[in-house]
XYZ file of C-alpha atoms in Angstrom:
356
model
C -12.918 -4.950 -18.657
C -11.787 -2.123 -20.801
C -8.869 0.153 -19.766
C -10.371 3.548 -20.443
C -8.096 5.977 -19.021
C -4.193 6.454 -18.697
C -2.524 7.206 -15.393
C -1.839 11.023 -16.361
C -5.743 11.298 -16.956
C -6.532 10.374 -13.640
C -4.303 12.082 -11.549
C -1.944 15.243 -11.461
C 0.483 13.707 -8.608
C 3.914 12.363 -9.357
C 5.054 8.993 -8.590
C 5.322 8.658 -4.694
C 8.726 6.921 -5.046
C 11.164 6.603 -7.816
C 14.746 5.691 -8.714
C 17.486 7.266 -10.573
C 21.157 6.003 -10.545
C 22.602 6.726 -7.109
C 19.475 7.852 -5.438
C 15.762 6.975 -4.498
C 13.384 9.977 -4.635
C 10.147 10.053 -2.603
C 7.585 12.061 -1.321
C 8.080 12.714 2.422
C 4.613 11.772 3.578
C 5.270 12.804 7.328
C 5.471 16.478 6.248
C 1.779 16.466 4.457
C -0.391 18.151 4.249
C 1.651 21.228 5.683
C 4.595 20.878 3.024
C 5.061 18.794 -0.089
C 8.459 17.896 -0.296
C 10.475 15.174 -2.160
C 13.663 13.895 -0.508
C 16.652 12.166 -2.061
C 17.991 9.108 -0.292
C 21.306 7.930 -1.180
C 22.184 4.780 1.129
C 20.352 1.650 2.047
C 20.219 2.756 5.508
C 18.507 5.960 4.612
C 15.867 3.978 2.477
C 15.364 1.590 5.558
C 14.673 4.516 7.836
C 12.581 6.016 5.712
C 10.417 2.912 5.573
C 10.309 2.578 9.517
C 9.514 6.351 10.028
C 6.862 6.213 7.565
C 8.068 8.779 5.028
C 7.132 6.269 2.734
C 4.075 3.877 3.726
C 1.393 1.744 2.192
C 2.279 -1.703 1.308
C 2.739 -1.390 -2.609
C 4.989 1.707 -1.927
C 6.908 0.177 0.455
C 7.709 -2.645 -1.553
C 8.863 -0.570 -4.593
C 11.037 1.270 -2.071
C 12.511 -1.508 -0.668
C 13.233 -2.891 -4.192
C 14.828 0.524 -5.207
C 17.006 0.112 -1.863
C 18.539 -2.924 -3.375
C 18.938 -1.138 -6.638
C 20.820 1.739 -4.925
C 23.168 -0.939 -3.350
C 23.791 -2.155 -6.834
C 24.542 1.040 -8.086
C 26.878 2.359 -5.148
C 28.675 -0.857 -3.996
C 32.274 -0.528 -4.283
C 32.753 -4.351 -4.182
C 35.626 -5.581 -6.124
C 34.570 -9.193 -6.064
C 31.369 -10.886 -6.541
C 31.752 -12.621 -3.116
C 32.189 -9.297 -1.562
C 29.126 -7.927 -3.539
C 26.808 -10.843 -2.605
C 28.057 -10.222 1.029
C 26.815 -6.653 0.987
C 23.687 -7.303 -0.737
C 22.776 -10.000 1.858
C 23.269 -7.168 4.616
C 21.021 -4.620 2.557
C 18.371 -7.350 2.123
C 18.045 -8.063 5.944
C 18.177 -4.494 6.713
C 15.238 -3.734 4.450
C 13.426 -6.906 5.060
C 13.401 -6.066 9.024
C 11.809 -2.415 8.573
C 8.006 -3.266 8.910
C 6.636 -6.808 9.365
C 2.905 -6.695 8.289
C 3.229 -5.386 4.742
C 3.801 -8.322 2.776
C 4.680 -6.604 -0.471
C 7.965 -5.609 1.238
C 8.975 -9.184 1.429
C 7.529 -9.862 -1.992
C 9.469 -7.197 -3.705
C 12.767 -8.139 -1.881
C 12.402 -11.789 -2.544
C 11.824 -11.328 -6.045
C 15.048 -9.304 -6.397
C 16.874 -11.619 -4.326
C 15.574 -14.828 -6.528
C 16.725 -12.932 -9.617
C 20.201 -12.628 -8.336
C 20.522 -15.982 -7.319
C 19.363 -17.245 -10.743
C 22.111 -15.174 -12.337
C 25.018 -15.821 -9.845
C 27.295 -17.175 -12.782
C 26.848 -13.993 -14.629
C 29.373 -10.953 -14.612
C 28.999 -8.662 -11.696
C 28.002 -5.726 -13.873
C 25.261 -7.714 -15.396
C 23.984 -8.779 -11.784
C 23.893 -5.132 -10.967
C 22.107 -4.180 -13.952
C 19.391 -6.707 -13.433
C 18.930 -5.648 -10.006
C 18.308 -1.998 -11.131
C 16.054 -3.372 -13.969
C 14.079 -5.693 -11.668
C 13.414 -2.810 -9.362
C 12.116 -0.482 -11.966
C 9.827 -3.355 -13.292
C 8.423 -3.894 -9.881
C 7.437 -0.055 -9.736
C 6.165 -0.056 -13.204
C 4.113 -3.153 -12.844
C 2.510 -1.537 -9.669
C 1.109 1.376 -11.385
C -0.171 -0.857 -14.359
C -1.768 -3.107 -11.503
C -3.386 -0.142 -9.936
C -4.948 0.986 -13.336
C -6.594 -2.251 -13.858
C -7.787 -2.518 -10.323
C -9.393 0.959 -10.619
C -11.351 -0.084 -13.734
C -12.395 -3.498 -12.093
C -13.451 -1.932 -9.110
C -15.248 0.922 -10.915
C -17.668 -1.768 -12.538
C -18.804 -3.297 -9.315
C -19.198 -0.290 -6.974
C -22.573 1.009 -6.619
C -23.046 4.826 -7.959
C -23.097 7.052 -4.911
C -21.336 7.799 -1.725
C -18.164 5.876 -0.817
C -16.377 5.733 2.530
C -12.730 4.792 3.037
C -10.302 4.565 5.606
C -6.487 5.528 6.030
C -4.609 6.093 2.770
C -4.571 3.483 -0.082
C -4.511 6.239 -2.588
C -1.488 7.385 -4.978
C 0.748 8.103 -2.029
C 0.350 4.439 -0.625
C 1.453 3.070 -3.941
C 3.834 4.086 -6.823
C 1.058 6.128 -8.318
C -2.768 6.101 -8.648
C -3.370 3.918 -5.626
C -5.431 0.833 -4.962
C -8.400 2.417 -3.678
C -7.215 5.577 -5.261
C -7.407 4.206 -8.514
C -11.057 2.824 -7.971
C -11.964 6.142 -6.691
C -10.371 7.986 -9.553
C -11.936 6.179 -12.393
C -15.398 6.388 -10.818
C -14.725 10.286 -10.556
C -13.954 10.202 -13.932
C -16.919 8.295 -14.908
C -19.124 10.567 -12.997
C -20.227 7.494 -10.545
C -18.673 8.928 -7.299
C -21.016 11.582 -5.828
C -19.140 12.146 -2.357
C -16.064 10.424 -0.761
C -16.258 10.102 2.821
C -12.808 10.271 4.419
C -11.936 8.812 7.844
C -9.370 10.748 9.792
C -7.830 7.583 10.673
C -6.201 7.876 14.414
C -3.553 7.683 15.630
C -1.354 8.878 12.665
C -4.254 10.237 10.716
C -3.204 9.310 7.343
C -6.935 9.961 6.107
C -7.018 13.513 7.452
C -3.273 14.298 6.305
C -2.808 11.957 3.224
C -6.366 10.840 1.722
C -8.150 14.189 2.155
C -4.909 16.073 0.687
C -4.428 13.866 -2.373
C -8.230 13.509 -3.285
C -8.949 17.296 -2.970
C -5.642 17.842 -5.079
C -7.359 15.873 -7.900
C -10.703 17.506 -7.551
C -12.593 14.617 -5.817
C -15.575 15.804 -3.945
C -15.181 14.744 -0.184
C -15.913 15.331 3.375
C -13.576 14.539 6.377
C -14.890 12.707 9.379
C -13.308 11.641 12.755
C -13.397 7.659 12.901
C -16.192 7.750 15.702
C -18.582 9.325 13.161
C -18.514 6.711 10.690
C -21.433 4.635 12.198
C -23.522 7.430 12.278
C -23.015 8.362 8.904
C -23.819 4.819 7.769
C -26.942 4.899 10.024
C -28.039 8.132 8.203
C -28.183 6.400 4.866
C -25.356 8.496 3.622
C -22.911 5.770 2.487
C -23.632 3.436 -0.388
C -20.279 1.299 -0.126
C -17.008 1.090 1.730
C -13.696 0.505 0.233
C -10.462 -0.125 1.841
C -6.765 -1.338 0.753
C -5.083 -4.048 2.643
C -1.445 -4.796 3.794
C -1.983 -8.602 3.925
C -4.746 -10.850 2.448
C -4.690 -14.580 3.359
C -5.719 -17.788 1.987
C -9.262 -17.684 3.309
C -9.826 -13.922 2.386
C -9.124 -12.659 6.127
C -7.011 -9.438 5.876
C -5.083 -7.002 7.732
C -5.336 -3.291 7.124
C -4.850 -0.006 9.185
C -6.403 -0.149 12.591
C -10.155 0.804 12.422
C -10.866 -1.314 9.486
C -12.566 -4.162 11.385
C -14.815 -1.688 13.108
C -15.815 -0.386 9.777
C -16.656 -3.920 8.380
C -18.570 -4.905 11.521
C -20.949 -1.642 10.821
C -20.923 -1.946 7.366
C -22.618 -5.297 7.729
C -25.140 -4.131 10.406
C -26.123 -1.306 7.973
C -26.199 -3.726 4.751
C -23.468 -1.833 2.989
C -21.082 -3.303 0.513
C -17.569 -3.611 2.061
C -14.639 -4.276 -0.412
C -10.881 -4.482 -0.110
C -8.769 -3.456 -2.993
C -5.032 -4.941 -3.396
C -2.750 -6.468 -6.037
C -1.934 -10.137 -6.174
C 1.400 -9.452 -4.648
C -0.522 -8.395 -1.419
C -2.212 -11.873 -1.138
C -0.206 -14.370 1.128
C -1.453 -17.840 0.260
C 0.956 -19.406 2.808
C -1.177 -18.296 5.763
C -4.447 -20.122 6.349
C -6.260 -17.282 8.550
C -5.892 -13.831 9.622
C -4.749 -15.136 13.025
C -1.333 -16.164 11.633
C -0.843 -12.459 10.279
C 1.972 -10.648 12.403
C 0.676 -7.329 13.511
C 3.038 -4.290 14.018
C 2.917 -2.388 17.342
C 4.306 1.137 16.955
C 5.361 3.687 19.712
C 3.288 5.117 22.305
C 3.862 8.544 21.294
C 1.491 8.208 18.222
C -1.135 7.941 20.537
C 0.146 10.354 23.316
C 0.848 13.125 20.796
C -0.816 14.818 17.807
C 0.973 17.005 15.492
C 3.812 17.271 17.961
C 1.523 18.406 20.633
C 1.015 16.287 23.787
C -2.581 15.151 24.330
C -2.339 12.764 26.970
C -0.704 11.982 30.357
C 2.248 9.403 30.487
C 0.108 6.479 30.536
C 0.603 2.912 29.181
C -0.480 2.740 25.643
C -1.552 -0.089 23.225
C -0.989 0.901 19.724
C -1.339 -1.794 17.083
C -0.944 -0.485 13.629
C -3.277 -2.889 11.978
C -6.367 -4.911 12.695
C -7.509 -8.133 10.935
C -10.983 -8.021 9.194
C -12.546 -11.756 8.961
C -13.614 -12.496 5.572
C -17.137 -13.048 6.535
C -17.403 -9.424 6.258
C -16.219 -8.845 2.858
C -18.332 -8.535 -0.275
C -15.574 -8.941 -2.384
C -11.834 -8.435 -3.012
C -10.698 -6.313 -5.945
C -7.416 -7.463 -7.582
C -5.541 -6.447 -10.707
C -6.561 -9.957 -12.226
C -10.391 -9.272 -11.507
C -12.877 -9.301 -8.545
C -12.899 -12.261 -6.446
C -15.956 -13.393 -4.883
C -17.117 -15.697 -1.790
C -16.273 -18.339 -1.288
C -12.748 -16.693 -0.825
C -10.778 -19.679 0.268
C -11.837 -21.448 -3.191
C -11.843 -18.460 -5.487
C -8.565 -17.241 -4.262
C -6.859 -20.641 -4.841
C -8.336 -20.490 -8.365
C -7.273 -17.198 -9.222
C -3.502 -18.423 -8.147
C -3.834 -21.641 -10.176
C -4.895 -19.355 -13.261
C -2.014 -17.133 -12.711
């Protein structure tokens, strides 16, 4: 696989989250599409709240933001001793770890920084702080590089034509480019993406608010549909492939993604449409054997009872799982930053990690 494009050739968007000494800067995604605004966060608590309230969202972006939260602690800590610093580091780690339970990149990024610190406990305190900041920056840079590879791998295997996507796995969901977003951007640049169908993605409308906004911003031809129109669009023969992101993929290929993904997978199988998920290796959790073991976040009922701040339903009981689990039998392939994994997924994912 040849990398043909640079990130700046594929998108005009800045990085969704970045770090400078003493502050984490991110695009506030709760304000889109009405307003584009970058916010500056100067405490670990502010970073944690931004993750919980989905100012930053998408598994890879959450992972980078959490790592930057630890970098922020390292840069702003007033600890005088290494013991005092490590006590504060553990509190920051726990605060960030307990923000969102489903996105495995969150734990992967935090544990990567923590493991590095534990390896260097005998180093001077200033060196430990420097290593934390450098590792967080490395995680963010690697995410962009991984997305670029996934974009080119995916563009090689998706058929030319019309593609449908769900939720937002674009540039806003990662540090830059996106997982799905990178594939779509490379296809668009190659001229093989004719039309992008975007599900609005109830209840928080990430497809309508975020995907439609960012892909339109980058000039990708698209049509926005409500979630319950997807089956009819497939029945009409207007979809050639479906591509979605993932918040956690497990050892047998089952994966958790935004609620509504499972419905699309079943519809795709009925209509004979290729169905792919795209995610870096950091999203794959080989410690879990099947999707039944994935913890599913349940969010506030207000997300279902309101829309855009307006009440749309009476005060009734609400079930609001943020994610669903798609069994691997519905998957055509898993596009990763190390290549495309085909069935049988359990065997081939194991091979991929042995190779790594």
